[in-house]
Amino acid sequence: MIEYEKRKMGEEWRKQQRYQGISQLLLGAIFLLNAFLTFGTDIKMAFSQSVPIMIIIYLFAIFFFNIMHAIRVRKVDQSPVSEWEGHTKRMIKVNLIVLSIAVFTSCLIGFLLF
């Protein structure tokens, strides 16, 4: 599957791999920063209350990622090579918009709850 995408997408595939690597490093750094900031504090999580919510989120994530993977496979199969030009830039723009909305919503909910 990876070789097929690589041949079909060409240079855009390399750009996407670079973008994914950078975004994974940034996400890992955010998780490490969170771990260092909360280390040694008295913040305790009530896991007994959050287990059902975590299971629901986990199942939703599995469903969502499988649907997104199926859409991507279909798009790679049906799209001509010329349609992939600039795809990574468009993907980055959409991801930044979604990230901005998610951060704003999270801050708003956090502000209203606390």
N, CA, C and O atoms as a printed pandas DataFrame, in Angstrom:
     atom_number atom_name residue_name chain_id  residue_number  x_coord  y_coord  z_coord
0              1         N          MET        A               1    0.821   -1.187    0.000
1              2        CA          MET        A               1    0.000    0.000    0.000
2              3         C          MET        A               1    0.870    1.260    0.000
3              4         O          MET        A               1    0.585    2.222   -0.713
4              5         N          ILE        A               2    1.932    1.241    0.805
5              6        CA          ILE        A               2    2.790    2.418    0.888
6              7         C          ILE        A               2    3.501    2.659   -0.437
7              8         O          ILE        A               2    3.599    3.800   -0.888
8              9         N          GLU        A               3    3.994    1.601   -1.059
9             10        CA          GLU        A               3    4.677    1.751   -2.347
10            11         C          GLU        A               3    3.719    2.270   -3.417
11            12         O          GLU        A               3    4.109    3.082   -4.256
12            13         N          TYR        A               4    2.484    1.813   -3.393
13            14        CA          TYR        A               4    1.489    2.271   -4.361
14            15         C          TYR        A               4    1.231    3.764   -4.182
15            16         O          TYR        A               4    1.198    4.512   -5.159
16            17         N          GLU        A               5    1.047    4.199   -2.934
17            18        CA          GLU        A               5    0.831    5.624   -2.671
18            19         C          GLU        A               5    2.054    6.431   -3.087
19            20         O          GLU        A               5    1.925    7.523   -3.640
20            21         N          LYS        A               6    3.228    5.898   -2.823
21            22        CA          LYS        A               6    4.465    6.594   -3.158
22            23         C          LYS        A               6    4.573    6.815   -4.665
23            24         O          LYS        A               6    4.923    7.906   -5.115
24            25         N          ARG        A               7    4.270    5.776   -5.437
25            26        CA          ARG        A               7    4.313    5.908   -6.901
26            27         C          ARG        A               7    3.224    6.840   -7.407
27            28         O          ARG        A               7    3.466    7.640   -8.311
28            29         N          LYS        A               8    2.047    6.747   -6.846
29            30        CA          LYS        A               8    0.898    7.516   -7.327
30            31         C          LYS        A               8    1.045    9.006   -7.001
31            32         O          LYS        A               8    0.745    9.856   -7.839
32            33         N          MET        A               9    1.503    9.321   -5.795
33            34        CA          MET        A               9    1.533   10.708   -5.348
34            35         C          MET        A               9    2.841   11.420   -5.666
35            36         O          MET        A               9    2.859   12.646   -5.780
36            37         N          GLY        A              10    3.928   10.684   -5.810
37            38        CA          GLY        A              10    5.206   11.291   -6.162
38            39         C          GLY        A              10    5.765   12.174   -5.054
39            40         O          GLY        A              10    5.885   11.750   -3.904
40            41         N          GLU        A              11    6.103   13.401   -5.414
41            42        CA          GLU        A              11    6.724   14.338   -4.472
42            43         C          GLU        A              11    5.791   14.707   -3.320
43            44         O          GLU        A              11    6.259   14.961   -2.211
44            45         N          GLU        A              12    4.501   14.740   -3.561
45            46        CA          GLU        A              12    3.546   15.059   -2.489
46            47         C          GLU        A              12    3.602   14.019   -1.373
47            48         O          GLU        A              12    3.368   14.353   -0.212
48            49         N          TRP        A              13    3.905   12.778   -1.703
49            50        CA          TRP        A              13    4.014   11.738   -0.679
50            51         C          TRP        A              13    5.167   12.050    0.269
51            52         O          TRP        A              13    5.036   11.905    1.484
52            53         N          ARG        A              14    6.309   12.484   -0.300
53            54        CA          ARG        A              14    7.454   12.833    0.533
54            55         C          ARG        A              14    7.145   14.034    1.424
55            56         O          ARG        A              14    7.540   14.070    2.589
56            57         N          LYS        A              15    6.438   15.013    0.868
57            58        CA          LYS        A              15    6.048   16.179    1.664
58            59         C          LYS        A              15    5.131   15.768    2.814
59            60         O          LYS        A              15    5.274   16.257    3.935
60            61         N          GLN        A              16    4.201   14.877    2.534
61            62        CA          GLN        A              16    3.291   14.425    3.586
62            63         C          GLN        A              16    4.035   13.659    4.667
63            64         O          GLN        A              16    3.741   13.822    5.851
64            65         N          GLN        A              17    4.997   12.824    4.278
65            66        CA          GLN        A              17    5.765   12.074    5.266
66            67         C          GLN        A              17    6.564   13.023    6.159
67            68         O          GLN        A              17    6.653   12.815    7.369
68            69         N          ARG        A              18    7.144   14.062    5.560
69            70        CA          ARG        A              18    7.891   15.059    6.326
70            71         C          ARG        A              18    6.957   15.796    7.288
71            72         O          ARG        A              18    7.295   15.995    8.455
72            73         N          TYR        A              19    5.787   16.199    6.796
73            74        CA          TYR        A              19    4.805   16.899    7.623
74            75         C          TYR        A              19    4.336   16.014    8.778
75            76         O          TYR        A              19    4.210   16.487    9.908
76            77         N          GLN        A              20    4.079   14.747    8.504
77            78        CA          GLN        A              20    3.635   13.837    9.559
78            79         C          GLN        A              20    4.725   13.635   10.609
79            80         O          GLN        A              20    4.430   13.578   11.803
80            81         N          GLY        A              21    5.959   13.527   10.181
81            82        CA          GLY        A              21    7.058   13.372   11.135
82            83         C          GLY        A              21    7.200   14.583   12.041
83            84         O          GLY        A              21    7.372   14.443   13.252
84            85         N          ILE        A              22    7.128   15.773   11.455
85            86        CA          ILE        A              22    7.226   17.002   12.246
86            87         C          ILE        A              22    6.059   17.118   13.211
87            88         O          ILE        A              22    6.252   17.481   14.371
88            89         N          SER        A              23    4.850   16.815   12.750
89            90        CA          SER        A              23    3.686   16.927   13.629
90            91         C          SER        A              23    3.744   15.898   14.757
91            92         O          SER        A              23    3.309   16.192   15.871
92            93         N          GLN        A              24    4.270   14.703   14.498
93            94        CA          GLN        A              24    4.412   13.704   15.560
94            95         C          GLN        A              24    5.453   14.137   16.587
95            96         O          GLN        A              24    5.269   13.912   17.783
96            97         N          LEU        A              25    6.542   14.755   16.136
97            98        CA          LEU        A              25    7.539   15.272   17.074
98            99         C          LEU        A              25    6.953   16.380   17.946
99           100         O          LEU        A              25    7.191   16.413   19.153
100          101         N          LEU        A              26    6.188   17.286   17.339
101          102        CA          LEU        A              26    5.563   18.362   18.105
102          103         C          LEU        A              26    4.566   17.821   19.118
103          104         O          LEU        A              26    4.525   18.288   20.256
104          105         N          LEU        A              27    3.770   16.851   18.722
105          106        CA          LEU        A              27    2.802   16.260   19.635
106          107         C          LEU        A              27    3.512   15.550   20.791
107          108         O          LEU        A              27    3.080   15.650   21.939
108          109         N          GLY        A              28    4.582   14.845   20.494
109          110        CA          GLY        A              28    5.366   14.207   21.549
110          111         C          GLY        A              28    5.958   15.232   22.507
111          112         O          GLY        A              28    5.978   15.012   23.718
112          113         N          ALA        A              29    6.443   16.359   21.968
113          114        CA          ALA        A              29    6.988   17.418   22.819
114          115         C          ALA        A              29    5.906   18.015   23.716
115          116         O          ALA        A              29    6.168   18.332   24.876
116          117         N          ILE        A              30    4.697   18.170   23.187
117          118        CA          ILE        A              30    3.588   18.687   23.994
118          119         C          ILE        A              30    3.266   17.722   25.123
119          120         O          ILE        A              30    3.047   18.151   26.255
120          121         N          PHE        A              31    3.234   16.430   24.837
121          122        CA          PHE        A              31    2.966   15.436   25.884
122          123         C          PHE        A              31    4.064   15.446   26.949
123          124         O          PHE        A              31    3.773   15.373   28.142
124          125         N          LEU        A              32    5.330   15.538   26.517
125          126        CA          LEU        A              32    6.424   15.596   27.482
126          127         C          LEU        A              32    6.349   16.864   28.328
127          128         O          LEU        A              32    6.577   16.817   29.537
128          129         N          LEU        A              33    6.033   17.986   27.705
129          130        CA          LEU        A              33    5.883   19.235   28.440
130          131         C          LEU        A              33    4.778   19.115   29.483
131          132         O          LEU        A              33    4.942   19.560   30.619
132          133         N          ASN        A              34    3.662   18.518   29.102
133          134        CA          ASN        A              34    2.566   18.308   30.045
134          135         C          ASN        A              34    3.008   17.416   31.203
135          136         O          ASN        A              34    2.667   17.680   32.356
136          137         N          ALA        A              35    3.761   16.371   30.901
137          138        CA          ALA        A              35    4.236   15.469   31.952
138          139         C          ALA        A              35    5.187   16.191   32.904
139          140         O          ALA        A              35    5.105   16.008   34.119
140          141         N          PHE        A              36    6.087   17.011   32.360
141          142        CA          PHE        A              36    7.025   17.732   33.215
142          143         C          PHE        A              36    6.326   18.799   34.051
143          144         O          PHE        A              36    6.690   19.017   35.206
144          145         N          LEU        A              37    5.328   19.463   33.480
145          146        CA          LEU        A              37    4.629   20.514   34.217
146          147         C          LEU        A              37    3.770   19.963   35.345
147          148         O          LEU        A              37    3.596   20.622   36.370
148          149         N          THR        A              38    3.234   18.765   35.168
149          150        CA          THR        A              38    2.370   18.201   36.208
150          151         C          THR        A              38    3.114   17.255   37.145
151          152         O          THR        A              38    2.520   16.750   38.098
152          153         N          PHE        A              39    4.389   17.003   36.902
153          154        CA          PHE        A              39    5.159   16.097   37.763
154          155         C          PHE        A              39    5.382   16.751   39.123
155          156         O          PHE        A              39    5.804   17.904   39.202
156          157         N          GLY        A              40    5.100   16.014   40.183
157          158        CA          GLY        A              40    5.320   16.522   41.527
158          159         C          GLY        A              40    4.191   17.374   42.065
159          160         O          GLY        A              40    4.289   17.878   43.184
160          161         N          THR        A              41    3.140   17.550   41.319
161          162        CA          THR        A              41    1.999   18.322   41.811
162          163         C          THR        A              41    1.009   17.384   42.471
163          164         O          THR        A              41    1.150   16.163   42.405
164          165         N          ASP        A              42    0.026   17.955   43.096
165          166        CA          ASP        A              42   -1.000   17.160   43.773
166          167         C          ASP        A              42   -2.198   16.880   42.879
167          168         O          ASP        A              42   -3.273   16.541   43.373
168          169         N          ILE        A              43   -2.026   17.017   41.586
169          170        CA          ILE        A              43   -3.130   16.774   40.662
170          171         C          ILE        A              43   -3.352   15.269   40.554
171          172         O          ILE        A              43   -2.467   14.527   40.127
172          173         N          LYS        A              44   -4.513   14.844   40.935
173          174        CA          LYS        A              44   -4.873   13.426   40.859
174          175         C          LYS        A              44   -6.029   13.265   39.884
175          176         O          LYS        A              44   -6.932   14.100   39.829
176          177         N          MET        A              45   -5.989   12.204   39.132
177          178        CA          MET        A              45   -7.082   11.924   38.201
178          179         C          MET        A              45   -7.945   10.818   38.780
179          180         O          MET        A              45   -7.432    9.813   39.272
180          181         N          ALA        A              46   -9.231   11.000   38.721
181          182        CA          ALA        A              46  -10.164    9.989   39.215
182          183         C          ALA        A              46  -10.459    9.018   38.085
183          184         O          ALA        A              46  -11.406    9.216   37.324
184          185         N          PHE        A              47   -9.651    7.964   37.971
185          186        CA          PHE        A              47   -9.807    7.022   36.874
186          187         C          PHE        A              47  -11.100    6.221   36.969
187          188         O          PHE        A              47  -11.653    5.805   35.951
188          189         N          SER        A              48  -11.577    6.008   38.178
189          190        CA          SER        A              48  -12.798    5.206   38.312
190          191         C          SER        A              48  -13.997    5.896   37.676
191          192         O          SER        A              48  -14.914    5.229   37.196
192          193         N          GLN        A              49  -13.998    7.220   37.667
193          194        CA          GLN        A              49  -15.105    7.954   37.066
194          195         C          GLN        A              49  -14.915    8.157   35.570
195          196         O          GLN        A              49  -15.890    8.327   34.838
196          197         N          SER        A              50  -13.679    8.141   35.114
197          198        CA          SER        A              50  -13.436    8.467   33.717
198          199         C          SER        A              50  -13.297    7.249   32.806
199          200         O          SER        A              50  -13.156    7.417   31.595
200          201         N          VAL        A              51  -13.331    6.045   33.338
201          202        CA          VAL        A              51  -13.150    4.849   32.507
202          203         C          VAL        A              51  -14.229    4.725   31.431
203          204         O          VAL        A              51  -13.878    4.486   30.276
204          205         N          PRO        A              52  -15.524    4.874   31.739
205          206        CA          PRO        A              52  -16.527    4.783   30.664
206          207         C          PRO        A              52  -16.342    5.851   29.584
207          208         O          PRO        A              52  -16.536    5.583   28.399
208          209         N          ILE        A              53  -15.970    7.045   29.996
209          210        CA          ILE        A              53  -15.742    8.118   29.026
210          211         C          ILE        A              53  -14.537    7.785   28.154
211          212         O          ILE        A              53  -14.562    8.007   26.943
212          213         N          MET        A              54  -13.481    7.251   28.767
213          214        CA          MET        A              54  -12.287    6.881   28.005
214          215         C          MET        A              54  -12.595    5.780   26.996
215          216         O          MET        A              54  -12.086    5.806   25.876
216          217         N          ILE        A              55  -13.415    4.823   27.380
217          218        CA          ILE        A              55  -13.791    3.741   26.463
218          219         C          ILE        A              55  -14.586    4.300   25.290
219          220         O          ILE        A              55  -14.361    3.902   24.147
220          221         N          ILE        A              56  -15.507    5.212   25.557
221          222        CA          ILE        A              56  -16.301    5.827   24.488
222          223         C          ILE        A              56  -15.397    6.612   23.543
223          224         O          ILE        A              56  -15.537    6.511   22.324
224          225         N          ILE        A              57  -14.476    7.389   24.094
225          226        CA          ILE        A              57  -13.554    8.166   23.261
226          227         C          ILE        A              57  -12.677    7.234   22.427
227          228         O          ILE        A              57  -12.440    7.497   21.248
228          229         N          TYR        A              58  -12.198    6.157   23.025
229          230        CA          TYR        A              58  -11.357    5.192   22.320
230          231         C          TYR        A              58  -12.116    4.553   21.154
231          232         O          TYR        A              58  -11.585    4.455   20.047
232          233         N          LEU        A              59  -13.341    4.123   21.397
233          234        CA          LEU        A              59  -14.142    3.511   20.334
234          235         C          LEU        A              59  -14.458    4.513   19.227
235          236         O          LEU        A              59  -14.418    4.167   18.046
236          237         N          PHE        A              60  -14.770    5.748   19.603
237          238        CA          PHE        A              60  -15.026    6.786   18.609
238          239         C          PHE        A              60  -13.777    7.042   17.771
239          240         O          PHE        A              60  -13.869    7.204   16.554
240          241         N          ALA        A              61  -12.610    7.079   18.414
241          242        CA          ALA        A              61  -11.364    7.321   17.687
242          243         C          ALA        A              61  -11.075    6.194   16.700
243          244         O          ALA        A              61  -10.672    6.455   15.566
244          245         N          ILE        A              62  -11.275    4.950   17.117
245          246        CA          ILE        A              62  -11.066    3.818   16.208
246          247         C          ILE        A              62  -11.993    3.930   15.003
247          248         O          ILE        A              62  -11.555    3.768   13.864
248          249         N          PHE        A              63  -13.263    4.206   15.247
249          250        CA          PHE        A              63  -14.237    4.351   14.167
250          251         C          PHE        A              63  -13.840    5.494   13.235
251          252         O          PHE        A              63  -13.847    5.330   12.015
252          253         N          PHE        A              64  -13.496    6.645   13.801
253          254        CA          PHE        A              64  -13.146    7.825   13.016
254          255         C          PHE        A              64  -11.904    7.572   12.160
255          256         O          PHE        A              64  -11.900    7.897   10.972
256          257         N          PHE        A              65  -10.855    6.997   12.745
257          258        CA          PHE        A              65   -9.624    6.764   11.994
258          259         C          PHE        A              65   -9.809    5.723   10.889
259          260         O          PHE        A              65   -9.204    5.847    9.824
260          261         N          ASN        A              66  -10.625    4.712   11.120
261          262        CA          ASN        A              66  -10.895    3.730   10.071
262          263         C          ASN        A              66  -11.660    4.353    8.912
263          264         O          ASN        A              66  -11.368    4.065    7.751
264          265         N          ILE        A              67  -12.626    5.195    9.210
265          266        CA          ILE        A              67  -13.371    5.890    8.149
266          267         C          ILE        A              67  -12.430    6.799    7.361
267          268         O          ILE        A              67  -12.478    6.822    6.131
268          269         N          MET        A              68  -11.578    7.546    8.060
269          270        CA          MET        A              68  -10.646    8.440    7.375
270          271         C          MET        A              68   -9.656    7.655    6.507
271          272         O          MET        A              68   -9.304    8.103    5.416
272          273         N          HIS        A              69   -9.213    6.506    6.976
273          274        CA          HIS        A              69   -8.297    5.676    6.186
274          275         C          HIS        A              69   -8.991    5.163    4.921
275          276         O          HIS        A              69   -8.393    5.162    3.845
276          277         N          ALA        A              70  -10.232    4.735    5.044
277          278        CA          ALA        A              70  -10.978    4.252    3.874
278          279         C          ALA        A              70  -11.166    5.372    2.858
279          280         O          ALA        A              70  -11.052    5.141    1.655
280          281         N          ILE        A              71  -11.450    6.576    3.327
281          282        CA          ILE        A              71  -11.617    7.721    2.423
282          283         C          ILE        A              71  -10.299    8.023    1.721
283          284         O          ILE        A              71  -10.290    8.307    0.523
284          285         N          ARG        A              72   -9.185    7.966    2.451
285          286        CA          ARG        A              72   -7.879    8.253    1.847
286          287         C          ARG        A              72   -7.518    7.210    0.787
287          288         O          ARG        A              72   -7.037    7.563   -0.290
288          289         N          VAL        A              73   -7.745    5.937    1.084
289          290        CA          VAL        A              73   -7.438    4.878    0.118
290          291         C          VAL        A              73   -8.258    5.066   -1.148
291          292         O          VAL        A              73   -7.732    4.930   -2.253
292          293         N          ARG        A              74   -9.530    5.375   -1.001
293          294        CA          ARG        A              74  -10.384    5.592   -2.167
294          295         C          ARG        A              74   -9.919    6.809   -2.963
295          296         O          ARG        A              74   -9.925    6.791   -4.194
296          297         N          LYS        A              75   -9.515    7.873   -2.252
297          298        CA          LYS        A              75   -9.057    9.079   -2.931
298          299         C          LYS        A              75   -7.770    8.813   -3.711
299          300         O          LYS        A              75   -7.623    9.287   -4.838
300          301         N          VAL        A              76   -6.840    8.059   -3.125
301          302        CA          VAL        A              76   -5.587    7.742   -3.821
302          303         C          VAL        A              76   -5.879    6.915   -5.067
303          304         O          VAL        A              76   -5.274    7.143   -6.114
304          305         N          ASP        A              77   -6.787    5.969   -4.967
305          306        CA          ASP        A              77   -7.113    5.113   -6.106
306          307         C          ASP        A              77   -7.785    5.873   -7.239
307          308         O          ASP        A              77   -7.499    5.616   -8.409
308          309         N          GLN        A              78   -8.666    6.798   -6.913
309          310        CA          GLN        A              78   -9.494    7.427   -7.938
310          311         C          GLN        A              78   -8.936    8.741   -8.471
311          312         O          GLN        A              78   -9.408    9.225   -9.500
312          313         N          SER        A              79   -7.956    9.327   -7.809
313          314        CA          SER        A              79   -7.459   10.635   -8.221
314          315         C          SER        A              79   -6.304   10.504   -9.204
315          316         O          SER        A              79   -5.429    9.656   -9.028
316          317         N          PRO        A              80   -6.297   11.342  -10.242
317          318        CA          PRO        A              80   -5.131   11.369  -11.135
318          319         C          PRO        A              80   -3.960   12.058  -10.434
319          320         O          PRO        A              80   -4.145   12.754   -9.436
320          321         N          VAL        A              81   -2.770   11.861  -10.959
321          322        CA          VAL        A              81   -1.557   12.405  -10.353
322          323         C          VAL        A              81   -1.609   13.928  -10.288
323          324         O          VAL        A              81   -1.131   14.517   -9.318
324          325         N          SER        A              82   -2.177   14.570  -11.294
325          326        CA          SER        A              82   -2.219   16.033  -11.323
326          327         C          SER        A              82   -3.038   16.614  -10.177
327          328         O          SER        A              82   -2.822   17.760   -9.781
328          329         N          GLU        A              83   -3.961   15.846   -9.647
329          330        CA          GLU        A              83   -4.803   16.342   -8.555
330          331         C          GLU        A              83   -4.054   16.398   -7.227
331          332         O          GLU        A              83   -4.513   17.057   -6.294
332          333         N          TRP        A              84   -2.918   15.726   -7.125
333          334        CA          TRP        A              84   -2.174   15.696   -5.869
334          335         C          TRP        A              84   -1.269   16.907   -5.696
335          336         O          TRP        A              84   -0.744   17.132   -4.605
336          337         N          GLU        A              85   -1.078   17.694   -6.757
337          338        CA          GLU        A              85   -0.228   18.877   -6.657
338          339         C          GLU        A              85   -0.816   19.853   -5.641
339          340         O          GLU        A              85   -1.977   20.247   -5.760
340          341         N          GLY        A              86   -0.034   20.240   -4.660
341          342        CA          GLY        A              86   -0.478   21.188   -3.645
342          343         C          GLY        A              86   -1.360   20.592   -2.568
343          344         O          GLY        A              86   -1.888   21.320   -1.729
344          345         N          HIS        A              87   -1.527   19.281   -2.578
345          346        CA          HIS        A              87   -2.399   18.631   -1.593
346          347         C          HIS        A              87   -1.882   18.822   -0.169
347          348         O          HIS        A              87   -2.673   19.028    0.752
348          349         N          THR        A              88   -0.570   18.756    0.021
349          350        CA          THR        A              88    0.002   18.887    1.361
350          351         C          THR        A              88   -0.249   20.280    1.922
351          352         O          THR        A              88   -0.572   20.419    3.102
352          353         N          LYS        A              89   -0.107   21.308    1.101
353          354        CA          LYS        A              89   -0.372   22.674    1.569
354          355         C          LYS        A              89   -1.831   22.837    1.967
355          356         O          LYS        A              89   -2.135   23.448    2.992
356          357         N          ARG        A              90   -2.732   22.292    1.158
357          358        CA          ARG        A              90   -4.160   22.374    1.506
358          359         C          ARG        A              90   -4.440   21.612    2.791
359          360         O          ARG        A              90   -5.223   22.066    3.626
360          361         N          MET        A              91   -3.807   20.460    2.955
361          362        CA          MET        A              91   -3.999   19.652    4.152
362          363         C          MET        A              91   -3.499   20.397    5.393
363          364         O          MET        A              91   -4.148   20.361    6.438
364          365         N          ILE        A              92   -2.361   21.065    5.284
365          366        CA          ILE        A              92   -1.819   21.823    6.412
366          367         C          ILE        A              92   -2.755   22.968    6.776
367          368         O          ILE        A              92   -2.990   23.217    7.959
368          369         N          LYS        A              93   -3.292   23.669    5.778
369          370        CA          LYS        A              93   -4.223   24.773    6.049
370          371         C          LYS        A              93   -5.471   24.275    6.762
371          372         O          LYS        A              93   -5.913   24.886    7.736
372          373         N          VAL        A              94   -6.039   23.183    6.293
373          374        CA          VAL        A              94   -7.246   22.626    6.928
374          375         C          VAL        A              94   -6.931   22.184    8.351
375          376         O          VAL        A              94   -7.721   22.429    9.263
376          377         N          ASN        A              95   -5.789   21.538    8.551
377          378        CA          ASN        A              95   -5.410   21.087    9.891
378          379         C          ASN        A              95   -5.211   22.257   10.846
379          380         O          ASN        A              95   -5.585   22.167   12.015
380          381         N          LEU        A              96   -4.627   23.355   10.367
381          382        CA          LEU        A              96   -4.450   24.526   11.220
382          383         C          LEU        A              96   -5.791   25.151   11.597
383          384         O          LEU        A              96   -5.967   25.609   12.726
384          385         N          ILE        A              97   -6.730   25.171   10.663
385          386        CA          ILE        A              97   -8.060   25.703   10.964
386          387         C          ILE        A              97   -8.756   24.833   12.005
387          388         O          ILE        A              97   -9.329   25.348   12.965
388          389         N          VAL        A              98   -8.707   23.522   11.817
389          390        CA          VAL        A              98   -9.332   22.603   12.781
390          391         C          VAL        A              98   -8.654   22.722   14.143
391          392         O          VAL        A              98   -9.331   22.719   15.172
392          393         N          LEU        A              99   -7.325   22.827   14.162
393          394        CA          LEU        A              99   -6.597   22.986   15.417
394          395         C          LEU        A              99   -6.993   24.280   16.120
395          396         O          LEU        A              99   -7.184   24.291   17.336
396          397         N          SER        A             100   -7.117   25.364   15.369
397          398        CA          SER        A             100   -7.522   26.641   15.958
398          399         C          SER        A             100   -8.905   26.548   16.583
399          400         O          SER        A             100   -9.127   27.041   17.689
400          401         N          ILE        A             101   -9.827   25.921   15.880
401          402        CA          ILE        A             101  -11.183   25.757   16.412
402          403         C          ILE        A             101  -11.160   24.891   17.669
403          404         O          ILE        A             101  -11.842   25.200   18.646
404          405         N          ALA        A             102  -10.381   23.809   17.652
405          406        CA          ALA        A             102  -10.308   22.916   18.812
406          407         C          ALA        A             102   -9.699   23.621   20.022
407          408         O          ALA        A             102  -10.195   23.471   21.139
408          409         N          VAL        A             103   -8.633   24.386   19.811
409          410        CA          VAL        A             103   -7.999   25.105   20.921
410          411         C          VAL        A             103   -8.943   26.161   21.473
411          412         O          VAL        A             103   -9.081   26.295   22.689
412          413         N          PHE        A             104   -9.594   26.910   20.595
413          414        CA          PHE        A             104  -10.540   27.936   21.041
414          415         C          PHE        A             104  -11.679   27.313   21.836
415          416         O          PHE        A             104  -12.050   27.820   22.895
416          417         N          THR        A             105  -12.234   26.216   21.331
417          418        CA          THR        A             105  -13.338   25.544   22.018
418          419         C          THR        A             105  -12.884   24.994   23.366
419          420         O          THR        A             105  -13.603   25.113   24.358
420          421         N          SER        A             106  -11.704   24.398   23.409
421          422        CA          SER        A             106  -11.182   23.863   24.672
422          423         C          SER        A             106  -10.961   24.972   25.693
423          424         O          SER        A             106  -11.293   24.814   26.868
424          425         N          CYS        A             107  -10.404   26.087   25.248
425          426        CA          CYS        A             107  -10.195   27.218   26.163
426          427         C          CYS        A             107  -11.527   27.770   26.652
427          428         O          CYS        A             107  -11.669   28.105   27.828
428          429         N          LEU        A             108  -12.489   27.864   25.766
429          430        CA          LEU        A             108  -13.807   28.369   26.144
430          431         C          LEU        A             108  -14.473   27.444   27.159
431          432         O          LEU        A             108  -15.020   27.908   28.159
432          433         N          ILE        A             109  -14.428   26.152   26.906
433          434        CA          ILE        A             109  -15.021   25.187   27.843
434          435         C          ILE        A             109  -14.277   25.221   29.179
435          436         O          ILE        A             109  -14.903   25.206   30.239
436          437         N          GLY        A             110  -12.953   25.266   29.131
437          438        CA          GLY        A             110  -12.171   25.349   30.365
438          439         C          GLY        A             110  -12.473   26.610   31.150
439          440         O          GLY        A             110  -12.557   26.575   32.377
440          441         N          PHE        A             111  -12.637   27.725   30.450
441          442        CA          PHE        A             111  -12.965   28.990   31.116
442          443         C          PHE        A             111  -14.347   28.935   31.754
443          444         O          PHE        A             111  -14.541   29.429   32.865
444          445         N          LEU        A             112  -15.304   28.338   31.060
445          446        CA          LEU        A             112  -16.665   28.260   31.591
446          447         C          LEU        A             112  -16.778   27.279   32.756
447          448         O          LEU        A             112  -17.578   27.496   33.666
448          449         N          LEU        A             113  -15.993   26.210   32.742
449          450        CA          LEU        A             113  -16.071   25.217   33.812
450          451         C          LEU        A             113  -15.311   25.636   35.065
451          452         O          LEU        A             113  -15.687   25.262   36.176
452          453         N          PHE        A             114  -14.259   26.398   34.891
453          454        CA          PHE        A             114  -13.451   26.769   36.055
454          455         C          PHE        A             114  -13.596   28.231   36.274
455          456         O          PHE        A             114  -13.003   28.778   37.204
